[in-house]
Short mmCIF file of C-alpha atoms and ligand atoms in Angstrom, two decimals:
data_model
loop_
_atom_site.label_atom_id
_atom_site.label_comp_id
_atom_site.label_asym_id
_atom_site.label_seq_id
_atom_site.Cartn_x
_atom_site.Cartn_y
_atom_site.Cartn_z
CA UNK A 568 36.64 -42.27 -51.59
CA UNK A 569 36.74 -46.02 -52.13
CA UNK A 570 33.78 -48.23 -51.23
CA UNK A 571 35.37 -49.83 -48.18
CA UNK A 572 35.37 -46.55 -46.25
CA UNK A 573 31.60 -46.34 -46.51
CA UNK A 574 31.38 -49.87 -45.16
CA UNK A 575 33.71 -49.19 -42.27
CA UNK A 576 32.20 -50.25 -38.98
CA UNK A 577 29.52 -52.38 -40.56
CA UNK A 578 31.62 -55.55 -40.25
CA UNK A 579 33.27 -57.06 -37.21
CA UNK A 580 35.39 -54.43 -35.45
CA UNK A 581 38.32 -55.00 -33.09
CA UNK A 582 40.93 -52.73 -31.53
CA UNK A 583 44.06 -54.92 -31.66
CA UNK A 584 45.30 -57.84 -33.71
CA UNK A 585 48.41 -60.04 -34.11
CA UNK A 586 49.31 -61.56 -37.47
CA UNK A 587 52.18 -63.96 -38.16
CA UNK A 588 53.71 -63.92 -41.64
CA UNK A 589 56.20 -66.31 -43.26
CA UNK A 590 59.40 -65.72 -45.16
CA UNK A 591 59.12 -66.05 -48.93
CA UNK A 592 61.30 -66.71 -51.93
CA UNK A 593 60.66 -64.79 -55.14
CA UNK A 594 61.49 -65.27 -58.83
CA UNK A 595 62.49 -68.99 -58.70
CA UNK A 596 64.78 -68.26 -61.64
CA UNK A 597 62.85 -67.00 -64.67
CA UNK A 598 59.79 -65.63 -62.81
CA UNK A 599 61.12 -62.14 -62.00
CA UNK A 600 58.39 -60.22 -60.12
CA UNK A 601 55.95 -62.99 -61.10
CA UNK A 602 56.68 -66.17 -59.08
CA UNK A 603 56.87 -66.47 -55.32
CA UNK A 604 56.55 -69.12 -52.65
CA UNK A 605 55.95 -69.00 -48.91
CA UNK A 606 58.66 -70.87 -47.01
CA UNK A 607 58.24 -72.12 -43.49
CA UNK A 608 61.67 -71.01 -42.30
CA UNK A 609 61.16 -67.69 -40.48
CA UNK A 610 58.09 -65.74 -39.34
CA UNK A 611 57.54 -62.09 -38.52
CA UNK A 612 54.75 -60.98 -36.21
CA UNK A 613 52.85 -57.76 -36.80
CA UNK A 614 50.58 -56.39 -34.09
CA UNK A 615 48.30 -53.47 -34.84
CA UNK A 616 46.41 -51.50 -32.26
CA UNK A 617 44.16 -48.51 -32.63
CA UNK A 618 45.49 -45.55 -30.69
CA UNK A 619 43.67 -42.39 -29.69
CA UNK A 620 46.09 -40.00 -31.41
CA UNK A 621 45.49 -39.86 -35.15
CA UNK A 622 49.05 -40.80 -35.87
CA UNK A 623 51.11 -43.77 -36.93
CA UNK A 624 53.44 -45.23 -34.31
CA UNK A 625 56.05 -47.92 -34.82
CA UNK A 626 57.71 -50.21 -32.27
CA UNK A 627 60.35 -52.66 -33.43
CA UNK A 628 61.53 -55.84 -31.75
CA UNK A 629 62.80 -59.32 -32.68
CA UNK A 630 66.24 -60.54 -33.73
CA UNK A 631 66.39 -58.11 -36.67
CA UNK A 632 64.31 -55.27 -35.19
CA UNK A 633 67.34 -52.99 -35.11
CA UNK A 634 68.21 -53.74 -38.76
CA UNK A 635 65.19 -52.11 -40.40
CA UNK A 636 64.30 -48.45 -40.96
CA UNK A 637 62.23 -46.63 -38.34
CA UNK A 638 61.32 -43.74 -40.63
CA UNK A 639 57.73 -44.29 -41.73
CA UNK A 640 58.29 -43.73 -45.43
CA UNK A 641 61.27 -46.11 -45.42
CA UNK A 642 59.49 -48.87 -43.48
CA UNK A 643 57.34 -51.17 -45.62
CA UNK A 644 54.74 -51.84 -42.89
CA UNK A 645 54.24 -48.13 -42.17
CA UNK A 646 54.19 -47.20 -45.85
CA UNK A 647 51.59 -49.87 -46.57
CA UNK A 648 49.38 -48.81 -43.65
CA UNK A 649 49.60 -45.11 -44.60
CA UNK A 650 48.66 -45.99 -48.19
CA UNK A 651 45.75 -48.17 -47.02
CA UNK A 652 44.31 -45.48 -44.73
CA UNK A 653 44.71 -42.76 -47.35
CA UNK A 654 43.22 -44.87 -50.13
CA UNK A 655 40.06 -45.52 -48.14
CA UNK A 656 39.88 -42.10 -46.49
CA UNK A 657 40.13 -43.63 -43.01
CA UNK A 658 41.31 -41.33 -40.22
CA UNK A 659 42.53 -43.57 -37.42
CA UNK A 660 45.61 -43.67 -35.23
CA UNK A 661 47.46 -46.97 -35.54
CA UNK A 662 50.31 -48.35 -33.48
CA UNK A 663 52.35 -51.02 -35.29
CA UNK A 664 54.44 -53.45 -33.25
CA UNK A 665 56.68 -55.30 -35.64
CA UNK A 666 58.60 -58.34 -34.42
CA UNK A 667 61.22 -58.82 -37.11
CA UNK A 668 62.48 -62.39 -37.18
CA UNK A 669 63.00 -62.79 -40.93
CA UNK A 670 66.61 -61.99 -41.87
CA UNK A 671 66.94 -58.56 -43.47
CA UNK A 672 68.68 -57.88 -46.79
CA UNK A 673 68.90 -61.59 -47.63
CA UNK A 674 66.23 -62.06 -50.31
CA UNK A 675 63.79 -63.87 -48.04
CA UNK A 676 60.92 -61.44 -48.31
CA UNK A 677 61.56 -59.61 -45.04
CA UNK A 678 60.14 -56.24 -46.13
CA UNK A 679 57.29 -58.01 -47.93
CA UNK A 680 56.34 -59.87 -44.77
CA UNK A 681 56.15 -56.61 -42.79
CA UNK A 682 53.89 -55.04 -45.41
CA UNK A 683 51.78 -58.17 -45.87
CA UNK A 684 51.22 -58.62 -42.12
CA UNK A 685 50.31 -54.97 -41.70
CA UNK A 686 47.77 -55.03 -44.53
CA UNK A 687 46.15 -58.34 -43.53
CA UNK A 688 45.99 -57.10 -39.92
CA UNK A 689 44.53 -53.70 -40.77
CA UNK A 690 41.89 -55.20 -43.04
CA UNK A 691 40.75 -57.55 -40.28
CA UNK A 692 41.07 -54.93 -37.55
CA UNK A 693 38.76 -52.58 -39.44
CA UNK A 694 36.43 -55.42 -40.43
CA UNK A 695 36.66 -54.60 -44.14
CA UNK A 696 37.21 -58.05 -45.64
CA UNK A 697 38.85 -56.73 -48.81
CA UNK A 698 39.38 -59.18 -51.71
CA UNK A 699 42.73 -60.97 -51.66
CA UNK A 700 44.02 -59.25 -54.78
CA UNK A 701 43.37 -55.88 -53.19
CA UNK A 702 45.30 -56.93 -50.08
CA UNK A 703 48.19 -58.02 -52.31
CA UNK A 704 48.16 -54.71 -54.21
CA UNK A 705 48.12 -52.66 -50.99
CA UNK A 706 50.96 -54.68 -49.50
CA UNK A 707 52.95 -54.47 -52.75
CA UNK A 708 52.84 -50.70 -52.46
CA UNK A 709 54.66 -51.02 -49.13
CA UNK A 710 57.53 -52.71 -50.96
CA UNK A 711 58.23 -49.50 -52.90
CA UNK A 712 60.43 -48.17 -50.11
CA UNK A 713 62.85 -51.10 -50.11
CA UNK A 714 62.69 -52.06 -53.79
CA UNK A 715 62.15 -48.67 -55.46
CA UNK A 716 58.96 -49.97 -57.09
CA UNK A 717 55.95 -52.02 -55.96
CA UNK A 718 56.38 -55.74 -56.62
CA UNK A 719 53.97 -58.43 -55.51
CA UNK A 720 55.94 -61.66 -55.74
CA UNK A 721 56.88 -61.66 -52.04
CA UNK A 722 53.74 -60.13 -50.53
CA UNK A 723 51.37 -62.41 -52.47
CA UNK A 724 52.76 -65.71 -51.11
CA UNK A 725 53.23 -64.06 -47.70
CA UNK A 726 49.47 -63.42 -47.70
CA UNK A 727 48.14 -66.42 -49.60
CA UNK A 728 50.76 -69.09 -48.81
CA UNK A 729 52.09 -71.78 -51.15
CA UNK A 730 53.25 -70.90 -54.65
CA UNK A 731 51.78 -67.77 -56.22
CA UNK A 732 51.84 -66.50 -59.78
CA UNK A 733 51.25 -62.79 -60.34
CA UNK A 734 49.17 -63.06 -63.48
CA UNK A 735 48.65 -59.29 -63.80
CA UNK A 736 49.87 -56.10 -62.12
CA UNK A 737 47.23 -53.70 -63.45
CA UNK A 738 45.03 -54.69 -61.80
CA UNK A 739 46.88 -57.03 -59.48
CA UNK A 740 45.76 -60.63 -59.90
CA UNK A 741 47.52 -63.30 -57.89
CA UNK A 742 46.86 -66.99 -58.54
CA UNK A 743 47.89 -69.61 -56.00
CA UNK A 744 49.04 -73.13 -56.87
CA UNK A 745 49.67 -75.74 -54.18
CA UNK A 746 53.24 -77.06 -54.38
CA UNK A 747 53.49 -80.87 -54.43
CA UNK A 748 53.92 -82.44 -50.97
CA UNK A 749 57.30 -83.94 -51.90
CA UNK A 750 58.77 -80.52 -52.75
CA UNK A 751 61.23 -79.27 -50.15
CA UNK A 752 63.61 -76.35 -50.15
CA UNK A 753 67.27 -76.10 -49.28
CA UNK A 754 68.28 -72.60 -48.30
CA UNK A 755 71.74 -71.10 -47.92
CA UNK A 756 71.98 -67.60 -46.46
CA UNK A 757 75.49 -66.16 -46.80
CA UNK A 758 76.84 -63.55 -44.45
CA UNK A 759 76.48 -60.58 -46.80
CA UNK A 760 73.54 -58.27 -47.44
CA UNK A 761 72.16 -57.07 -50.77
CA UNK A 762 69.82 -54.10 -51.07
CA UNK A 763 66.87 -54.96 -53.29
CA UNK A 764 66.85 -51.39 -54.60
CA UNK A 765 70.46 -51.73 -55.75
CA UNK A 766 69.94 -55.22 -57.12
CA UNK A 767 67.10 -53.85 -59.27
CA UNK A 768 69.00 -50.74 -60.34
CA UNK A 769 71.67 -52.85 -62.09
CA UNK A 770 69.17 -54.77 -64.23
CA UNK A 771 69.02 -54.08 -67.96
CA UNK A 772 66.09 -51.96 -69.20
CA UNK A 773 65.96 -53.93 -72.45
CA UNK A 774 66.73 -57.59 -73.11
CA UNK A 775 67.25 -59.64 -76.26
CA UNK A 776 64.17 -61.40 -77.56
CA UNK A 777 65.95 -64.78 -77.58
CA UNK A 778 66.56 -64.58 -73.82
CA UNK A 779 62.91 -63.68 -73.23
CA UNK A 780 61.89 -66.72 -75.29
CA UNK A 781 64.13 -69.03 -73.24
CA UNK A 782 62.74 -67.61 -70.00
CA UNK A 783 59.15 -68.11 -71.13
CA UNK A 784 59.86 -71.78 -71.86
CA UNK A 785 61.42 -72.33 -68.44
CA UNK A 786 58.82 -70.33 -66.53
CA UNK A 787 56.08 -72.29 -68.26
CA UNK A 788 57.74 -75.55 -67.26
CA UNK A 789 57.71 -74.45 -63.61
CA UNK A 790 53.95 -73.95 -63.79
CA UNK A 791 53.45 -77.23 -65.61
CA UNK A 792 55.64 -79.01 -63.05
CA UNK A 793 53.53 -77.57 -60.24
CA UNK A 794 50.31 -78.67 -61.89
CA UNK A 795 51.67 -82.15 -62.57
CA UNK A 796 53.34 -82.45 -59.17
CA UNK A 797 56.66 -83.00 -60.99
CA UNK A 798 59.44 -81.50 -58.84
CA UNK A 799 62.08 -82.41 -61.42
CA UNK A 800 60.25 -80.35 -64.09
CA UNK A 801 59.89 -77.44 -61.66
CA UNK A 802 63.61 -77.56 -60.89
CA UNK A 803 64.67 -77.80 -64.53
CA UNK A 804 62.77 -74.56 -65.18
CA UNK A 805 64.72 -72.64 -62.52
CA UNK A 806 67.25 -71.21 -64.98
CA UNK A 807 67.11 -67.50 -65.71
CA UNK A 808 68.78 -65.89 -68.71
CA UNK A 809 67.96 -62.29 -67.85
CA UNK A 810 68.18 -61.22 -64.20
CA UNK A 811 70.28 -63.88 -62.51
CA UNK A 812 73.41 -63.56 -64.69
CA UNK A 813 73.60 -59.88 -63.68
CA UNK A 814 72.95 -60.45 -59.98
CA UNK A 815 75.21 -63.51 -59.75
CA UNK A 816 78.16 -61.12 -59.83
CA UNK A 817 77.04 -59.75 -56.43
CA UNK A 818 77.19 -63.20 -54.84
CA UNK A 819 80.65 -64.70 -54.25
CA UNK A 820 80.50 -68.45 -54.81
CA UNK A 821 77.26 -68.34 -56.85
CA UNK A 822 78.49 -70.89 -59.44
CA UNK A 823 79.98 -73.23 -56.85
CA UNK A 824 76.89 -73.15 -54.65
CA UNK A 825 74.68 -73.91 -57.62
CA UNK A 826 76.88 -76.80 -58.75
CA UNK A 827 77.13 -78.23 -55.22
CA UNK A 828 73.33 -78.11 -54.81
CA UNK A 829 72.75 -79.98 -58.07
CA UNK A 830 75.48 -82.55 -57.27
CA UNK A 831 73.77 -83.15 -53.90
CA UNK A 832 70.53 -84.00 -55.68
CA UNK A 833 68.63 -80.70 -56.02
CA UNK A 834 66.28 -80.49 -59.01
CA UNK A 835 66.96 -76.78 -59.49
CA UNK A 836 68.61 -73.82 -57.78
CA UNK A 837 68.22 -70.06 -58.03
CA UNK A 838 68.92 -66.79 -56.27
CA UNK A 839 66.16 -66.18 -53.73
CA UNK A 840 64.55 -62.85 -54.66
CA UNK A 841 67.28 -60.25 -55.03
CA UNK A 842 69.73 -62.42 -53.05
CA UNK A 843 72.20 -63.16 -51.65
CA UNK A 844 70.35 -66.25 -50.35
CA UNK A 845 70.32 -69.20 -52.75
CA UNK A 846 67.37 -71.57 -52.76
CA UNK A 847 67.23 -75.10 -54.17
CA UNK A 848 64.18 -77.19 -54.91
CA UNK A 849 64.45 -80.81 -53.78
CA UNK A 850 62.25 -83.84 -54.41
CA UNK A 851 62.33 -85.44 -50.96
CA UNK A 852 61.82 -88.88 -52.53
CA UNK A 853 65.14 -88.46 -54.33
CA UNK A 854 67.40 -86.45 -51.99
CA UNK A 855 67.40 -84.91 -48.52
CA UNK A 856 66.97 -81.13 -48.47
CA UNK A 857 69.22 -80.94 -45.41
CA UNK A 858 72.05 -82.63 -47.37
CA UNK A 859 71.57 -80.19 -50.24
CA UNK A 860 71.59 -77.24 -47.81
CA UNK A 861 74.83 -78.52 -46.27
CA UNK A 862 76.46 -78.84 -49.70
CA UNK A 863 75.39 -75.27 -50.55
CA UNK A 864 76.87 -73.99 -47.28
CA UNK A 865 80.14 -75.71 -48.18
CA UNK A 866 80.04 -73.93 -51.53
CA UNK A 867 79.76 -70.55 -49.80
CA UNK A 868 82.48 -71.59 -47.38
CA UNK A 869 84.78 -72.36 -50.35
CA UNK A 870 84.12 -68.77 -51.48
CA UNK A 871 85.13 -67.50 -48.03
CA UNK A 872 81.62 -66.71 -46.78
CA UNK A 873 80.01 -67.84 -43.55
CA UNK A 874 76.52 -69.10 -44.18
CA UNK A 875 73.39 -70.23 -42.36
CA UNK A 876 71.82 -73.18 -44.12
CA UNK A 877 68.55 -74.98 -43.53
CA UNK A 878 65.90 -77.19 -45.05
CA UNK A 879 62.31 -75.95 -45.14
CA UNK A 880 58.93 -76.69 -46.68
CA UNK A 881 56.48 -74.44 -48.46
CA UNK A 882 53.92 -73.17 -45.96
CA UNK A 883 50.66 -71.32 -45.58
CA UNK A 884 50.34 -67.54 -45.62
CA UNK A 885 49.68 -64.84 -43.02
CA UNK A 886 47.54 -65.97 -40.12
CA UNK A 887 45.74 -64.05 -37.45
CA UNK A 888 46.91 -65.31 -34.06
CA UNK A 889 44.58 -63.20 -31.94
CA UNK A 890 42.19 -60.26 -32.10
CA UNK A 891 40.64 -58.34 -29.26
N1 HSE B 1460 61.21 -59.84 -57.68
C1 HSE B 1460 61.95 -59.07 -56.73
C2 HSE B 1460 63.33 -58.84 -57.28
C3 HSE B 1460 62.03 -59.81 -55.43
O1 HSE B 1460 63.92 -59.80 -57.76
O2 HSE B 1460 63.82 -57.70 -57.25
C4 HSE B 1460 62.79 -59.07 -54.37
O3 HSE B 1460 62.86 -59.89 -53.23
#
């Protein structure tokens, strides 16, 4: 049994909690499963309450509450909570109320937000105070049901906020970097859905060394751009030679949307997570993110797709709204 179970009850203990969690964008081009950023566009709310029966209960609400699985092993919040309780040998009944406001199947970290909110909430509810990397690892496990494998590039920014680099998976080590204040995002969400599991299943198992080399150069320039506060350098790194060319085929209008974003002044543009949403990085001293978002929406429209478009800023991670 892990250490935290022995400590259970020694910290602050509450019986109910509400956590709000932001949408996220993952990959940013070459950073597959490694880069992620919290975006202040949509928020889920996860409420956890101890219940007398030693069972897991799930209530769904919100605009997209009917769009996500109710079965516990197919729901990222339930899967994460079950894994957490089992890992620490904790026998408690938990009711999860999940208010799903982040669009589902769009590449905006919807399943990651559910898992991240559930893990942050459970940790606080039980008064454990686990280290952040452990929270990220537990939440990443919850992603297995929607992605087919744990990945941390959505849950880490959902928990920590800002830009996050997953430096290691075994053990999980997530490193946060504050995005520059002039970095804004233009987001275009077309009216199609892509399953993350399917978008991962089509990826090549092996890739040419030359493509890996190009990706390392671009990924490194994203990190350097973040450290220097150079949005143009960040954007120029958002070109992926490995994953995006395969997934682009699932997104009608991909090339047009990308071109329109760059013409409107974006510094870089990429598929958000496994798509179909496209995300552009904008230096707000050079162009307006809302103009870029509009141009991207026109690109999708040219491809015959309706689209929701918006401008947003990077934001902080999961926050506890109340505990009682
Ligand atoms: N890194 C993950 C992927 C993110 O691209 O499959 C999924 O949102």
